[in-house]
Amino acid sequence: PLVVLGESGVGKSALLANWALDWRKRNPDTPLLLHFIGSTHDSADWARMVRRILSELQRLFSLELKIPDQPHALGAIFANALHMSAARGRLVLVLDALNQLEDRDGAPDVVWLPPFIPPKVCLILSTLPGRPLDELRKRGWPVLMIEPLRVEERRRLITDYLNLYSRSLSPNRVERIAASEQTANPLYLRALL
């Protein structure tokens, strides 16, 4: 497993979405499941998320699963389904924004996520600091930190972004924007531009 960490707006979701598109192009025969928590009104419900993933695993790997209605039984079925899927092939599972899970049934403490992930399952998670990250660190899972933009990256992005719209700023204005601490956050910089 890999945990992607970074402050809000630094581009974790964009990184995962773009990576997933590229992965699918290069590996069309390997199933890739994505779940962006917070993208719809019910996407932050951990039980619905796990049921959806289980249904997809059932379809992709022809698994015989009885998906329970009771949330307390989902964790064991999920762990079993990952092992069964791995026995039939490779799988990539991306879960974005664990920190946005509704605080029910220990969801932010990732009690529903098995502590052992089979070798043929590539699990990529993203989160902010907090309960999900604390638990994943206890498991010893590696963390990839997405750093804020450096000043030279900001300068280049300002110019490149404005060029998309046939616009530009004077070098003094580019420098003033790039020097602002808030523009280290890509989401802030894009909104400003």
mmCIF file of C-alpha atoms in Angstrom:
data_model
loop_
_atom_site.group_PDB
_atom_site.id
_atom_site.type_symbol
_atom_site.label_atom_id
_atom_site.label_comp_id
_atom_site.label_asym_id
_atom_site.label_seq_id
_atom_site.Cartn_x
_atom_site.Cartn_y
_atom_site.Cartn_z
ATOM 1 C CA PRO A 1 0.000 0.000 0.000
ATOM 2 C CA LEU A 2 0.954 3.625 -0.487
ATOM 3 C CA VAL A 3 -0.457 6.596 1.416
ATOM 4 C CA VAL A 4 -0.425 9.944 -0.403
ATOM 5 C CA LEU A 5 -0.292 12.840 2.041
ATOM 6 C CA GLY A 6 -0.412 16.600 1.583
ATOM 7 C CA GLU A 7 -2.284 19.682 2.691
ATOM 8 C CA SER A 8 -5.679 20.579 1.196
ATOM 9 C CA GLY A 9 -5.407 21.923 -2.326
ATOM 10 C CA VAL A 10 -1.894 20.599 -2.956
ATOM 11 C CA GLY A 11 -3.179 18.291 -5.705
ATOM 12 C CA LYS A 12 -3.526 14.809 -4.200
ATOM 13 C CA SER A 13 -6.811 14.101 -5.992
ATOM 14 C CA ALA A 14 -5.546 15.527 -9.277
ATOM 15 C CA LEU A 15 -2.376 13.462 -8.986
ATOM 16 C CA LEU A 16 -4.344 10.262 -8.372
ATOM 17 C CA ALA A 17 -6.853 10.956 -11.158
ATOM 18 C CA ASN A 18 -4.128 11.721 -13.708
ATOM 19 C CA TRP A 19 -2.031 8.769 -12.582
ATOM 20 C CA ALA A 20 -5.080 6.485 -12.921
ATOM 21 C CA LEU A 21 -5.766 7.691 -16.482
ATOM 22 C CA ASP A 22 -2.168 7.023 -17.444
ATOM 23 C CA TRP A 23 -2.178 3.631 -15.694
ATOM 24 C CA ARG A 24 -5.326 2.537 -17.566
ATOM 25 C CA LYS A 25 -3.767 3.454 -20.919
ATOM 26 C CA ARG A 26 -0.581 1.517 -20.174
ATOM 27 C CA ASN A 27 -2.254 -1.446 -18.430
ATOM 28 C CA PRO A 28 -5.661 -2.004 -20.042
ATOM 29 C CA ASP A 29 -5.882 -5.598 -18.797
ATOM 30 C CA THR A 30 -5.374 -4.779 -15.097
ATOM 31 C CA PRO A 31 -8.564 -3.710 -13.312
ATOM 32 C CA LEU A 32 -8.413 -0.291 -11.673
ATOM 33 C CA LEU A 33 -11.051 0.793 -9.164
ATOM 34 C CA LEU A 34 -11.261 4.417 -8.067
ATOM 35 C CA HIS A 35 -13.274 5.976 -5.275
ATOM 36 C CA PHE A 36 -13.123 9.711 -4.617
ATOM 37 C CA ILE A 37 -14.593 10.272 -1.159
ATOM 38 C CA GLY A 38 -16.563 13.495 -1.006
ATOM 39 C CA SER A 39 -17.308 13.550 -4.756
ATOM 40 C CA THR A 40 -21.019 12.724 -4.280
ATOM 41 C CA HIS A 41 -23.447 12.977 -1.383
ATOM 42 C CA ASP A 42 -23.066 9.332 -0.390
ATOM 43 C CA SER A 43 -19.408 8.772 -1.317
ATOM 44 C CA ALA A 44 -18.303 9.449 2.280
ATOM 45 C CA ASP A 45 -20.340 6.527 3.626
ATOM 46 C CA TRP A 46 -17.704 3.843 4.196
ATOM 47 C CA ALA A 47 -20.221 0.975 4.082
ATOM 48 C CA ARG A 48 -21.606 2.063 0.703
ATOM 49 C CA MET A 49 -18.075 2.509 -0.592
ATOM 50 C CA VAL A 50 -17.046 -0.990 0.483
ATOM 51 C CA ARG A 51 -20.262 -2.511 -0.921
ATOM 52 C CA ARG A 52 -19.618 -0.785 -4.259
ATOM 53 C CA ILE A 53 -16.033 -2.068 -4.339
ATOM 54 C CA LEU A 54 -17.219 -5.569 -3.447
ATOM 55 C CA SER A 55 -19.765 -5.484 -6.273
ATOM 56 C CA GLU A 56 -17.046 -4.421 -8.703
ATOM 57 C CA LEU A 57 -14.710 -7.171 -7.492
ATOM 58 C CA GLN A 58 -17.529 -9.680 -7.896
ATOM 59 C CA ARG A 59 -18.054 -8.553 -11.490
ATOM 60 C CA LEU A 60 -14.374 -8.226 -12.464
ATOM 61 C CA PHE A 61 -13.127 -11.465 -10.932
ATOM 62 C CA SER A 62 -16.317 -13.593 -11.052
ATOM 63 C CA LEU A 63 -16.290 -13.930 -7.274
ATOM 64 C CA GLU A 64 -19.009 -15.679 -5.336
ATOM 65 C CA LEU A 65 -19.659 -13.184 -2.549
ATOM 66 C CA LYS A 66 -22.579 -12.589 -0.265
ATOM 67 C CA ILE A 67 -22.419 -8.853 0.396
ATOM 68 C CA PRO A 68 -23.902 -8.294 3.871
ATOM 69 C CA ASP A 69 -26.336 -5.541 4.775
ATOM 70 C CA GLN A 70 -24.820 -5.194 8.262
ATOM 71 C CA PRO A 71 -21.830 -2.826 8.342
ATOM 72 C CA HIS A 72 -20.019 -4.816 11.073
ATOM 73 C CA ALA A 73 -19.660 -7.805 8.694
ATOM 74 C CA LEU A 74 -18.240 -5.833 5.759
ATOM 75 C CA GLY A 75 -14.624 -5.678 6.940
ATOM 76 C CA ALA A 76 -14.119 -9.442 6.938
ATOM 77 C CA ILE A 77 -15.843 -9.869 3.571
ATOM 78 C CA PHE A 78 -13.729 -7.043 2.129
ATOM 79 C CA ALA A 79 -10.485 -8.654 3.315
ATOM 80 C CA ASN A 80 -11.574 -12.006 1.912
ATOM 81 C CA ALA A 81 -12.606 -10.459 -1.418
ATOM 82 C CA LEU A 82 -9.205 -8.784 -1.818
ATOM 83 C CA HIS A 83 -7.468 -12.128 -1.245
ATOM 84 C CA MET A 84 -9.799 -13.925 -3.662
ATOM 85 C CA SER A 85 -9.248 -11.226 -6.293
ATOM 86 C CA ALA A 86 -5.480 -11.401 -5.874
ATOM 87 C CA ALA A 87 -5.643 -15.169 -6.436
ATOM 88 C CA ARG A 88 -7.206 -14.472 -9.851
ATOM 89 C CA GLY A 89 -5.061 -11.545 -11.007
ATOM 90 C CA ARG A 90 -3.750 -8.085 -10.330
ATOM 91 C CA LEU A 91 -5.856 -5.218 -9.043
ATOM 92 C CA VAL A 92 -5.262 -1.517 -8.453
ATOM 93 C CA LEU A 93 -7.513 0.158 -5.878
ATOM 94 C CA VAL A 94 -7.357 3.922 -5.318
ATOM 95 C CA LEU A 95 -9.233 5.513 -2.411
ATOM 96 C CA ASP A 96 -8.949 9.285 -2.287
ATOM 97 C CA ALA A 97 -9.584 11.499 0.761
ATOM 98 C CA LEU A 98 -9.960 9.013 3.620
ATOM 99 C CA ASN A 99 -10.131 12.019 5.946
ATOM 100 C CA GLN A 100 -13.568 12.847 4.472
ATOM 101 C CA LEU A 101 -15.212 9.594 5.551
ATOM 102 C CA GLU A 102 -18.240 10.057 7.786
ATOM 103 C CA ASP A 103 -17.350 9.449 11.419
ATOM 104 C CA ARG A 104 -19.452 6.310 11.917
ATOM 105 C CA ASP A 105 -18.499 2.801 12.980
ATOM 106 C CA GLY A 106 -14.806 3.691 13.306
ATOM 107 C CA ALA A 107 -14.545 4.599 9.615
ATOM 108 C CA PRO A 108 -11.900 7.333 10.097
ATOM 109 C CA ASP A 109 -9.827 4.790 12.035
ATOM 110 C CA VAL A 110 -9.975 2.578 8.913
ATOM 111 C CA VAL A 111 -11.233 -0.434 10.897
ATOM 112 C CA TRP A 112 -12.956 -1.600 7.679
ATOM 113 C CA LEU A 113 -9.631 -1.765 5.793
ATOM 114 C CA PRO A 114 -7.683 -5.004 6.238
ATOM 115 C CA PRO A 115 -4.255 -4.553 7.843
ATOM 116 C CA PHE A 116 -2.697 -6.942 5.322
ATOM 117 C CA ILE A 117 -3.065 -6.289 1.601
ATOM 118 C CA PRO A 118 -2.285 -9.192 -0.761
ATOM 119 C CA PRO A 119 0.811 -8.737 -2.966
ATOM 120 C CA LYS A 120 -1.177 -8.619 -6.241
ATOM 121 C CA VAL A 121 -3.332 -5.759 -4.934
ATOM 122 C CA CYS A 122 -1.891 -2.280 -5.377
ATOM 123 C CA LEU A 123 -3.662 -0.057 -2.833
ATOM 124 C CA ILE A 124 -3.195 3.703 -3.038
ATOM 125 C CA LEU A 125 -4.834 5.923 -0.435
ATOM 126 C CA SER A 126 -4.815 9.663 0.150
ATOM 127 C CA THR A 127 -5.596 11.622 3.271
ATOM 128 C CA LEU A 128 -4.852 14.689 5.325
ATOM 129 C CA PRO A 129 -3.229 14.406 8.762
ATOM 130 C CA GLY A 130 -5.629 12.968 11.328
ATOM 131 C CA ARG A 131 -7.122 9.681 12.414
ATOM 132 C CA PRO A 132 -6.818 7.802 9.090
ATOM 133 C CA LEU A 133 -3.167 8.774 8.725
ATOM 134 C CA ASP A 134 -2.416 7.918 12.353
ATOM 135 C CA GLU A 135 -3.788 4.402 11.878
ATOM 136 C CA LEU A 136 -2.052 3.843 8.532
ATOM 137 C CA ARG A 137 1.261 4.931 10.040
ATOM 138 C CA LYS A 138 0.753 2.424 12.874
ATOM 139 C CA ARG A 139 0.494 -0.228 10.171
ATOM 140 C CA GLY A 140 3.854 0.909 8.822
ATOM 141 C CA TRP A 141 2.505 1.721 5.360
ATOM 142 C CA PRO A 142 4.775 4.014 3.318
ATOM 143 C CA VAL A 143 3.791 7.657 2.884
ATOM 144 C CA LEU A 144 4.401 9.828 -0.173
ATOM 145 C CA MET A 145 4.349 13.483 0.862
ATOM 146 C CA ILE A 146 3.138 15.943 -1.777
ATOM 147 C CA GLU A 147 5.035 19.118 -1.058
ATOM 148 C CA PRO A 148 3.793 22.668 -1.725
ATOM 149 C CA LEU A 149 5.057 24.381 -4.870
ATOM 150 C CA ARG A 150 8.518 25.901 -4.806
ATOM 151 C CA VAL A 151 8.914 29.498 -6.040
ATOM 152 C CA GLU A 152 10.480 28.449 -9.371
ATOM 153 C CA GLU A 153 7.579 26.017 -9.961
ATOM 154 C CA ARG A 154 5.099 28.809 -9.229
ATOM 155 C CA ARG A 155 6.781 31.106 -11.778
ATOM 156 C CA ARG A 156 6.627 28.423 -14.455
ATOM 157 C CA LEU A 157 3.016 27.506 -13.665
ATOM 158 C CA ILE A 158 1.891 31.135 -13.736
ATOM 159 C CA THR A 159 3.378 31.618 -17.192
ATOM 160 C CA ASP A 160 2.233 28.253 -18.560
ATOM 161 C CA TYR A 161 -1.300 28.594 -17.205
ATOM 162 C CA LEU A 162 -1.801 32.110 -18.552
ATOM 163 C CA ASN A 163 -0.356 31.050 -21.923
ATOM 164 C CA LEU A 164 -3.220 28.568 -22.235
ATOM 165 C CA TYR A 165 -5.521 31.593 -22.453
ATOM 166 C CA SER A 166 -3.155 33.782 -24.516
ATOM 167 C CA ARG A 167 -2.551 35.945 -21.469
ATOM 168 C CA SER A 168 0.551 37.088 -19.658
ATOM 169 C CA LEU A 169 1.723 39.223 -16.777
ATOM 170 C CA SER A 170 4.688 41.519 -16.441
ATOM 171 C CA PRO A 171 7.776 39.895 -14.902
ATOM 172 C CA ASN A 172 7.272 42.038 -11.772
ATOM 173 C CA ARG A 173 3.723 40.753 -11.281
ATOM 174 C CA VAL A 174 4.753 37.159 -11.915
ATOM 175 C CA GLU A 175 7.475 37.549 -9.300
ATOM 176 C CA ARG A 176 5.114 39.175 -6.811
ATOM 177 C CA ILE A 177 2.570 36.357 -7.149
ATOM 178 C CA ALA A 178 5.230 33.635 -7.064
ATOM 179 C CA ALA A 179 6.762 35.124 -3.914
ATOM 180 C CA SER A 180 3.452 35.036 -2.035
ATOM 181 C CA GLU A 181 3.351 32.190 0.492
ATOM 182 C CA GLN A 182 -0.288 31.324 -0.325
ATOM 183 C CA THR A 183 0.595 30.494 -3.942
ATOM 184 C CA ALA A 184 2.589 27.486 -2.766
ATOM 185 C CA ASN A 185 -0.833 25.819 -2.757
ATOM 186 C CA PRO A 186 -1.697 24.887 -6.388
ATOM 187 C CA LEU A 187 -5.441 25.223 -5.840
ATOM 188 C CA TYR A 188 -5.002 28.730 -4.450
ATOM 189 C CA LEU A 189 -2.667 29.696 -7.305
ATOM 190 C CA ARG A 190 -5.067 28.422 -9.959
ATOM 191 C CA ALA A 191 -8.016 30.226 -8.373
ATOM 192 C CA LEU A 192 -5.961 33.423 -8.240
ATOM 193 C CA LEU A 193 -4.945 33.149 -11.888
#
